[in-house]
Amino acid sequence: KQEVTQIPAALSVPEGENLVLNCSFTDSAIYNLQWFRQDPGKGLTSLLLIQSSQREQTSGRLNASLDKSSGRSTLYIAASQPGDSATYLCAVRQAGTALIFGKGTTLSVSS
Amino acid sequence: DTGVSQNPRHKITKRGQNVTFRCDPISEHNRLYWYRQTLGQGPEFLTYFQNEAQLEKSRLLSDRFSAERPKGSFSTLEIQRTEQGDSAMYLCASSLGPSMNTEAFFGQGTRLTVV
């Protein structure tokens, strides 16, 4: 059974710092991995989608990497801003159709 | 904006009542998913539609839960005889098939509180 783990559960950084969020999964047989952002009480906003054949994807200050063989993904956020404060969730898609989520990392960026 | 739309955004109901939520996916998306999220947890899969056909249901979807997508467009999720344990955020997502490699887009969710 696929399990997705996100470390750390919470992270506090001062504005301007670069940071890395980690996601690991137990079964490497995935179609893709998707990173989401969730603001308190809100839905999920898709940030990046990495296909199983890809190593990384970039969008603005965000860069996500995928090492499928080791079951790891990282989300790198450059020059963090207070507006980046949110919970970041990673999810993998396997042969079934459902996304399997981690519990998320709650990021707080102070000004 | 033509993203995924969910209504209502919030619902407070008394234990034992029935509730129904609606999801309008992105218009060209043929796949629609329902998830449930409790505080401090990631979303958990409930059920999946491809067009109007319900193709997959999670063990979490007890017999008090029913979902429909009658014309392959919007979907409804009904919970009968609500229990306090049903309190959660109910999230809807859509994607474009048939490939498994497409991006899933989520709505803003319906927050259910059972009192």
PDB file of C-alpha atoms in Angstrom, chain B:
ATOM      1  CA  ASP B   1     -12.906  31.970 -13.908  1.00  0.00           C
ATOM      2  CA  THR B   2     -13.800  28.485 -15.116  1.00  0.00           C
ATOM      3  CA  GLY B   3     -12.159  26.453 -12.350  1.00  0.00           C
ATOM      4  CA  VAL B   4     -13.809  23.775 -10.255  1.00  0.00           C
ATOM      5  CA  SER B   5     -16.765  25.205  -8.351  1.00  0.00           C
ATOM      6  CA  GLN B   6     -18.251  23.752  -5.172  1.00  0.00           C
ATOM      7  CA  ASN B   7     -21.433  24.720  -3.342  1.00  0.00           C
ATOM      8  CA  PRO B   8     -22.155  25.430  -0.615  1.00  0.00           C
ATOM      9  CA  ARG B   9     -18.846  26.572   0.844  1.00  0.00           C
ATOM     10  CA  HIS B  10     -20.001  25.894   4.380  1.00  0.00           C
ATOM     11  CA  LYS B  11     -22.767  23.708   5.796  1.00  0.00           C
ATOM     12  CA  ILE B  12     -23.784  23.275   9.412  1.00  0.00           C
ATOM     13  CA  THR B  13     -26.280  20.530  10.064  1.00  0.00           C
ATOM     14  CA  LYS B  14     -27.731  18.645  12.981  1.00  0.00           C
ATOM     15  CA  ARG B  15     -26.808  15.037  13.502  1.00  0.00           C
ATOM     16  CA  GLY B  16     -29.179  12.750  11.662  1.00  0.00           C
ATOM     17  CA  GLN B  17     -30.012  15.204   8.878  1.00  0.00           C
ATOM     18  CA  ASN B  18     -29.219  14.624   5.212  1.00  0.00           C
ATOM     19  CA  VAL B  19     -26.947  16.982   3.296  1.00  0.00           C
ATOM     20  CA  THR B  20     -26.088  17.345  -0.384  1.00  0.00           C
ATOM     21  CA  PHE B  21     -23.095  19.052  -1.936  1.00  0.00           C
ATOM     22  CA  ARG B  22     -22.593  20.059  -5.539  1.00  0.00           C
ATOM     23  CA  CYS B  23     -19.467  20.159  -7.686  1.00  0.00           C
ATOM     24  CA  ASP B  24     -19.140  21.747 -11.126  1.00  0.00           C
ATOM     25  CA  PRO B  25     -15.894  20.606 -12.744  1.00  0.00           C
ATOM     26  CA  ILE B  26     -13.875  22.409 -15.386  1.00  0.00           C
ATOM     27  CA  SER B  27     -16.117  22.199 -18.422  1.00  0.00           C
ATOM     28  CA  GLU B  28     -14.058  19.966 -20.701  1.00  0.00           C
ATOM     29  CA  HIS B  29     -12.891  17.612 -17.928  1.00  0.00           C
ATOM     30  CA  ASN B  30     -14.403  14.144 -18.136  1.00  0.00           C
ATOM     31  CA  ARG B  31     -13.010  12.915 -14.808  1.00  0.00           C
ATOM     32  CA  LEU B  32     -14.365  13.996 -11.452  1.00  0.00           C
ATOM     33  CA  TYR B  33     -13.191  12.996  -7.980  1.00  0.00           C
ATOM     34  CA  TRP B  34     -14.455  13.484  -4.440  1.00  0.00           C
ATOM     35  CA  TYR B  35     -12.087  13.617  -1.483  1.00  0.00           C
ATOM     36  CA  ARG B  36     -12.538  14.189   2.233  1.00  0.00           C
ATOM     37  CA  GLN B  37     -10.066  16.076   4.404  1.00  0.00           C
ATOM     38  CA  THR B  38     -10.022  16.267   8.180  1.00  0.00           C
ATOM     39  CA  LEU B  39      -7.956  18.694  10.219  1.00  0.00           C
ATOM     40  CA  GLY B  40      -4.229  18.093   9.970  1.00  0.00           C
ATOM     41  CA  GLN B  41      -4.582  15.348   7.381  1.00  0.00           C
ATOM     42  CA  GLY B  42      -4.157  15.160   3.650  1.00  0.00           C
ATOM     43  CA  PRO B  43      -7.219  14.621   1.465  1.00  0.00           C
ATOM     44  CA  GLU B  44      -8.498  11.029   1.283  1.00  0.00           C
ATOM     45  CA  PHE B  45     -10.120   9.622  -1.837  1.00  0.00           C
ATOM     46  CA  LEU B  46     -13.849   8.874  -1.739  1.00  0.00           C
ATOM     47  CA  THR B  47     -15.023   8.213  -5.280  1.00  0.00           C
ATOM     48  CA  TYR B  48     -14.307   8.814  -8.969  1.00  0.00           C
ATOM     49  CA  PHE B  49     -16.399   9.346 -12.093  1.00  0.00           C
ATOM     50  CA  GLN B  50     -15.423   9.122 -15.707  1.00  0.00           C
ATOM     51  CA  ASN B  51     -18.168  10.953 -17.559  1.00  0.00           C
ATOM     52  CA  GLU B  52     -21.388   9.749 -15.897  1.00  0.00           C
ATOM     53  CA  ALA B  53     -20.020   6.379 -14.764  1.00  0.00           C
ATOM     54  CA  GLN B  54     -18.911   5.938 -11.171  1.00  0.00           C
ATOM     55  CA  LEU B  55     -15.857   3.734 -11.637  1.00  0.00           C
ATOM     56  CA  GLU B  56     -14.242   3.602  -8.235  1.00  0.00           C
ATOM     57  CA  LYS B  57     -15.334   3.900  -4.614  1.00  0.00           C
ATOM     58  CA  SER B  58     -13.188   3.961  -1.504  1.00  0.00           C
ATOM     59  CA  ARG B  59     -13.865   1.901   1.600  1.00  0.00           C
ATOM     60  CA  LEU B  60     -14.412   5.290   3.250  1.00  0.00           C
ATOM     61  CA  LEU B  61     -17.611   5.695   1.262  1.00  0.00           C
ATOM     62  CA  SER B  62     -20.082   4.046   3.624  1.00  0.00           C
ATOM     63  CA  ASP B  63     -23.624   3.196   2.574  1.00  0.00           C
ATOM     64  CA  ARG B  64     -24.763   6.562   3.969  1.00  0.00           C
ATOM     65  CA  PHE B  65     -22.825   8.279   1.207  1.00  0.00           C
ATOM     66  CA  SER B  66     -23.983   8.427  -2.390  1.00  0.00           C
ATOM     67  CA  ALA B  67     -22.567  10.316  -5.338  1.00  0.00           C
ATOM     68  CA  GLU B  68     -24.006  10.957  -8.770  1.00  0.00           C
ATOM     69  CA  ARG B  69     -22.956  12.591 -11.986  1.00  0.00           C
ATOM     70  CA  PRO B  70     -26.131  12.208 -14.030  1.00  0.00           C
ATOM     71  CA  LYS B  71     -25.141  13.909 -17.267  1.00  0.00           C
ATOM     72  CA  GLY B  72     -21.390  13.679 -17.016  1.00  0.00           C
ATOM     73  CA  SER B  73     -21.149  17.310 -16.016  1.00  0.00           C
ATOM     74  CA  PHE B  74     -21.828  18.404 -12.419  1.00  0.00           C
ATOM     75  CA  SER B  75     -21.798  15.932  -9.537  1.00  0.00           C
ATOM     76  CA  THR B  76     -23.582  15.707  -6.204  1.00  0.00           C
ATOM     77  CA  LEU B  77     -22.460  14.025  -3.012  1.00  0.00           C
ATOM     78  CA  GLU B  78     -25.179  13.185  -0.511  1.00  0.00           C
ATOM     79  CA  ILE B  79     -24.652  12.121   3.070  1.00  0.00           C
ATOM     80  CA  GLN B  80     -27.652  10.582   4.790  1.00  0.00           C
ATOM     81  CA  ARG B  81     -28.185  10.476   8.550  1.00  0.00           C
ATOM     82  CA  THR B  82     -25.109  12.594   9.219  1.00  0.00           C
ATOM     83  CA  GLU B  83     -22.858  11.766  12.155  1.00  0.00           C
ATOM     84  CA  GLN B  84     -20.379  13.985  13.996  1.00  0.00           C
ATOM     85  CA  GLY B  85     -17.569  11.983  12.417  1.00  0.00           C
ATOM     86  CA  ASP B  86     -18.690  13.238   9.013  1.00  0.00           C
ATOM     87  CA  SER B  87     -17.486  16.732   9.909  1.00  0.00           C
ATOM     88  CA  ALA B  88     -14.739  17.485   7.404  1.00  0.00           C
ATOM     89  CA  MET B  89     -13.849  19.423   4.285  1.00  0.00           C
ATOM     90  CA  TYR B  90     -15.257  17.749   1.177  1.00  0.00           C
ATOM     91  CA  LEU B  91     -13.155  18.476  -1.884  1.00  0.00           C
ATOM     92  CA  CYS B  92     -13.970  17.944  -5.526  1.00  0.00           C
ATOM     93  CA  ALA B  93     -11.354  17.688  -8.267  1.00  0.00           C
ATOM     94  CA  SER B  94     -11.449  17.236 -12.020  1.00  0.00           C
ATOM     95  CA  SER B  95      -9.020  16.241 -14.721  1.00  0.00           C
ATOM     96  CA  LEU B  96      -8.956  15.473 -18.415  1.00  0.00           C
ATOM     97  CA  GLY B  97      -8.693  11.815 -19.439  1.00  0.00           C
ATOM     98  CA  PRO B  98      -7.939   9.274 -20.774  1.00  0.00           C
ATOM     99  CA  SER B  99      -4.308   9.738 -19.819  1.00  0.00           C
ATOM    100  CA  MET B 100      -3.342   9.225 -16.176  1.00  0.00           C
ATOM    101  CA  ASN B 101      -0.734  11.901 -16.582  1.00  0.00           C
ATOM    102  CA  THR B 102      -2.923  14.958 -16.540  1.00  0.00           C
ATOM    103  CA  GLU B 103      -3.088  17.538 -13.812  1.00  0.00           C
ATOM    104  CA  ALA B 104      -5.872  17.433 -11.236  1.00  0.00           C
ATOM    105  CA  PHE B 105      -7.574  20.704 -10.292  1.00  0.00           C
ATOM    106  CA  PHE B 106      -9.425  21.132  -7.032  1.00  0.00           C
ATOM    107  CA  GLY B 107     -12.317  23.296  -5.956  1.00  0.00           C
ATOM    108  CA  GLN B 108     -12.504  25.412  -2.804  1.00  0.00           C
ATOM    109  CA  GLY B 109     -14.248  22.662  -0.885  1.00  0.00           C
ATOM    110  CA  THR B 110     -17.390  22.403   1.226  1.00  0.00           C
ATOM    111  CA  ARG B 111     -16.795  22.564   4.965  1.00  0.00           C
ATOM    112  CA  LEU B 112     -19.342  20.362   6.769  1.00  0.00           C
ATOM    113  CA  THR B 113     -19.934  20.724  10.492  1.00  0.00           C
ATOM    114  CA  VAL B 114     -22.289  18.240  12.136  1.00  0.00           C
ATOM    115  CA  VAL B 115     -23.557  19.406  15.536  1.00  0.00           C
TER     116      VAL B 115
END
